[in-house]
């Protein structure tokens, strides 16, 4: 079930191309190919925009860890979390191992550790700094 979306998109594209060819010939294939190319370019443009914004911020920084924690939900893709934070996460796990753990920290010392399996958010935890002793 994990690879279902990875298989569905290419198979769906081939089915659309075959249906276009059987209904309208090569003109239908040209129209469907143009639509698929436009869809692919829109996704590529979104990816580049998110990464460009993230490149302009410090690694692992977020404006508010509490607000990030409130916006997270299970199965979010890593790209969506990077778009929310406008920053690449600071990697806490060894490189090229699953699951991957990234940390985003705010200016007050609070941070959110996010665990991703196969590029999807499976767990996150907000940690706030302890107040100094004797503070009400």
CSV table of C-alpha atoms in Angstrom, one decimal:
chain,number,residue,atom,x,y,z
A,1,UNK,CA,0.0,0.0,0.0
A,2,UNK,CA,3.0,2.3,0.5
A,3,UNK,CA,3.9,2.3,-3.2
A,4,UNK,CA,0.3,2.7,-4.4
A,5,UNK,CA,0.6,6.5,-5.3
A,6,UNK,CA,4.0,5.9,-6.9
A,7,UNK,CA,2.4,3.3,-9.2
A,8,UNK,CA,-1.0,5.0,-9.7
A,9,UNK,CA,0.4,8.2,-11.3
A,10,UNK,CA,2.4,6.5,-14.2
A,11,UNK,CA,-0.3,3.9,-14.8
A,12,UNK,CA,-3.0,6.6,-14.8
A,13,UNK,CA,-1.0,8.7,-17.2
A,14,UNK,CA,-0.7,5.7,-19.6
A,15,UNK,CA,-4.4,5.0,-19.3
A,16,UNK,CA,-5.2,8.6,-20.2
A,17,UNK,CA,-2.8,8.5,-23.1
A,18,UNK,CA,-4.3,5.2,-24.4
A,19,UNK,CA,-7.9,6.6,-24.0
A,20,UNK,CA,-6.9,9.8,-25.8
A,21,UNK,CA,-5.4,7.8,-28.7
A,22,UNK,CA,-8.4,5.5,-29.0
A,23,UNK,CA,-10.8,8.4,-29.0
A,24,UNK,CA,-9.0,11.2,-30.9
A,25,UNK,CA,-5.9,9.6,-32.4
A,26,UNK,CA,-2.6,11.5,-32.3
A,27,UNK,CA,-4.3,14.8,-31.6
A,28,UNK,CA,-5.7,13.4,-28.4
A,29,UNK,CA,-2.3,12.1,-27.4
A,30,UNK,CA,-0.8,15.6,-28.0
A,31,UNK,CA,-3.5,17.3,-25.9
A,32,UNK,CA,-3.1,14.8,-23.0
A,33,UNK,CA,0.7,15.0,-23.2
A,34,UNK,CA,0.5,18.8,-23.0
A,35,UNK,CA,-1.8,18.5,-19.9
A,36,UNK,CA,0.6,16.0,-18.2
A,37,UNK,CA,3.6,18.2,-19.0
A,38,UNK,CA,1.8,21.2,-17.5
A,39,UNK,CA,1.0,19.2,-14.3
A,40,UNK,CA,4.6,18.1,-14.0
A,41,UNK,CA,5.9,21.6,-14.5
A,42,UNK,CA,3.5,23.0,-11.8
A,43,UNK,CA,4.9,20.5,-9.3
A,44,UNK,CA,8.5,21.2,-10.3
A,45,UNK,CA,7.8,25.0,-9.9
A,46,UNK,CA,6.3,24.4,-6.4
A,47,UNK,CA,9.3,22.3,-5.4
A,48,UNK,CA,11.8,25.0,-6.5
A,49,UNK,CA,9.8,27.8,-4.8
A,50,UNK,CA,9.8,25.9,-1.5
A,51,UNK,CA,13.5,25.1,-1.7
A,52,UNK,CA,14.4,28.7,-2.7
A,53,UNK,CA,12.5,30.1,0.3
A,54,UNK,CA,14.2,27.5,2.6
A,55,UNK,CA,17.6,28.4,1.2
A,56,UNK,CA,17.2,32.0,2.5
A,57,UNK,CA,16.7,30.9,6.2
A,58,UNK,CA,19.0,29.3,8.7
A,59,UNK,CA,18.9,25.5,8.9
A,60,UNK,CA,16.6,24.2,11.6
A,61,UNK,CA,15.0,27.6,12.5
A,62,UNK,CA,11.3,28.2,12.7
A,63,UNK,CA,9.4,31.4,13.9
A,64,UNK,CA,7.4,29.6,16.5
A,65,UNK,CA,7.8,25.9,17.4
A,66,UNK,CA,4.4,26.0,19.2
A,67,UNK,CA,2.6,27.2,16.0
A,68,UNK,CA,4.4,24.6,14.0
A,69,UNK,CA,3.4,21.9,16.4
A,70,UNK,CA,-0.3,23.0,16.0
A,71,UNK,CA,-0.1,22.8,12.2
A,72,UNK,CA,1.4,19.4,11.9
A,73,UNK,CA,-0.7,16.3,11.2
A,74,UNK,CA,0.2,12.7,10.4
A,75,UNK,CA,1.3,11.7,6.9
A,76,UNK,CA,2.4,15.2,5.8
A,77,UNK,CA,5.1,15.0,3.2
A,78,UNK,CA,8.5,16.4,4.1
A,79,UNK,CA,8.2,19.1,1.4
A,80,UNK,CA,5.0,20.3,3.0
A,81,UNK,CA,6.7,20.6,6.4
A,82,UNK,CA,9.6,22.5,4.8
A,83,UNK,CA,7.0,24.8,3.2
A,84,UNK,CA,5.4,25.4,6.6
A,85,UNK,CA,8.7,26.3,8.3
A,86,UNK,CA,10.3,28.0,5.3
A,87,UNK,CA,13.5,26.3,6.5
A,88,UNK,CA,15.3,22.9,6.1
A,89,UNK,CA,15.3,20.9,9.3
A,90,UNK,CA,18.4,20.1,11.2
A,91,UNK,CA,18.9,16.4,10.8
A,92,UNK,CA,19.1,14.5,14.0
A,93,UNK,CA,19.3,10.9,12.6
A,94,UNK,CA,22.3,9.4,10.8
A,95,UNK,CA,22.3,10.2,7.0
A,96,UNK,CA,20.5,7.9,4.7
A,97,UNK,CA,18.7,5.9,7.4
A,98,UNK,CA,15.0,5.4,8.0
A,99,UNK,CA,13.2,6.9,9.9
A,100,UNK,CA,14.6,10.3,9.4
A,101,UNK,CA,14.4,12.8,12.3
A,102,UNK,CA,14.6,16.6,11.8
A,103,UNK,CA,14.5,19.4,14.3
A,104,UNK,CA,13.2,22.9,14.0
A,105,UNK,CA,14.0,25.4,16.9
A,106,UNK,CA,12.6,28.8,17.5
A,107,UNK,CA,14.2,31.9,19.2
A,108,UNK,CA,12.9,31.0,22.7
A,109,UNK,CA,14.6,27.6,22.8
A,110,UNK,CA,11.5,25.5,22.1
A,111,UNK,CA,11.9,22.9,19.4
A,112,UNK,CA,9.9,20.3,17.4
A,113,UNK,CA,11.4,17.0,16.5
A,114,UNK,CA,9.7,15.4,13.5
A,115,UNK,CA,10.1,11.8,12.5
A,116,UNK,CA,9.6,10.9,8.8
A,117,UNK,CA,9.3,7.4,7.4
A,118,UNK,CA,9.5,7.2,3.6
A,119,UNK,CA,9.2,11.0,3.4
A,120,UNK,CA,5.9,11.2,5.4
A,121,UNK,CA,5.5,12.5,8.9
A,122,UNK,CA,4.8,9.8,11.4
A,123,UNK,CA,5.5,11.4,14.8
A,124,UNK,CA,6.4,14.8,16.2
A,125,UNK,CA,7.2,16.1,19.6
A,126,UNK,CA,7.3,19.7,21.0
A,127,UNK,CA,9.9,20.3,23.7
A,128,UNK,CA,9.9,23.6,25.6
A,129,UNK,CA,12.8,24.8,27.8
A,130,UNK,CA,12.4,24.6,31.5
A,131,UNK,CA,11.9,28.0,33.3
A,132,UNK,CA,14.7,29.0,35.6
A,133,UNK,CA,14.2,27.8,39.3
A,134,UNK,CA,12.5,30.3,41.5
A,135,UNK,CA,10.5,31.9,38.6
A,136,UNK,CA,6.7,32.0,39.3
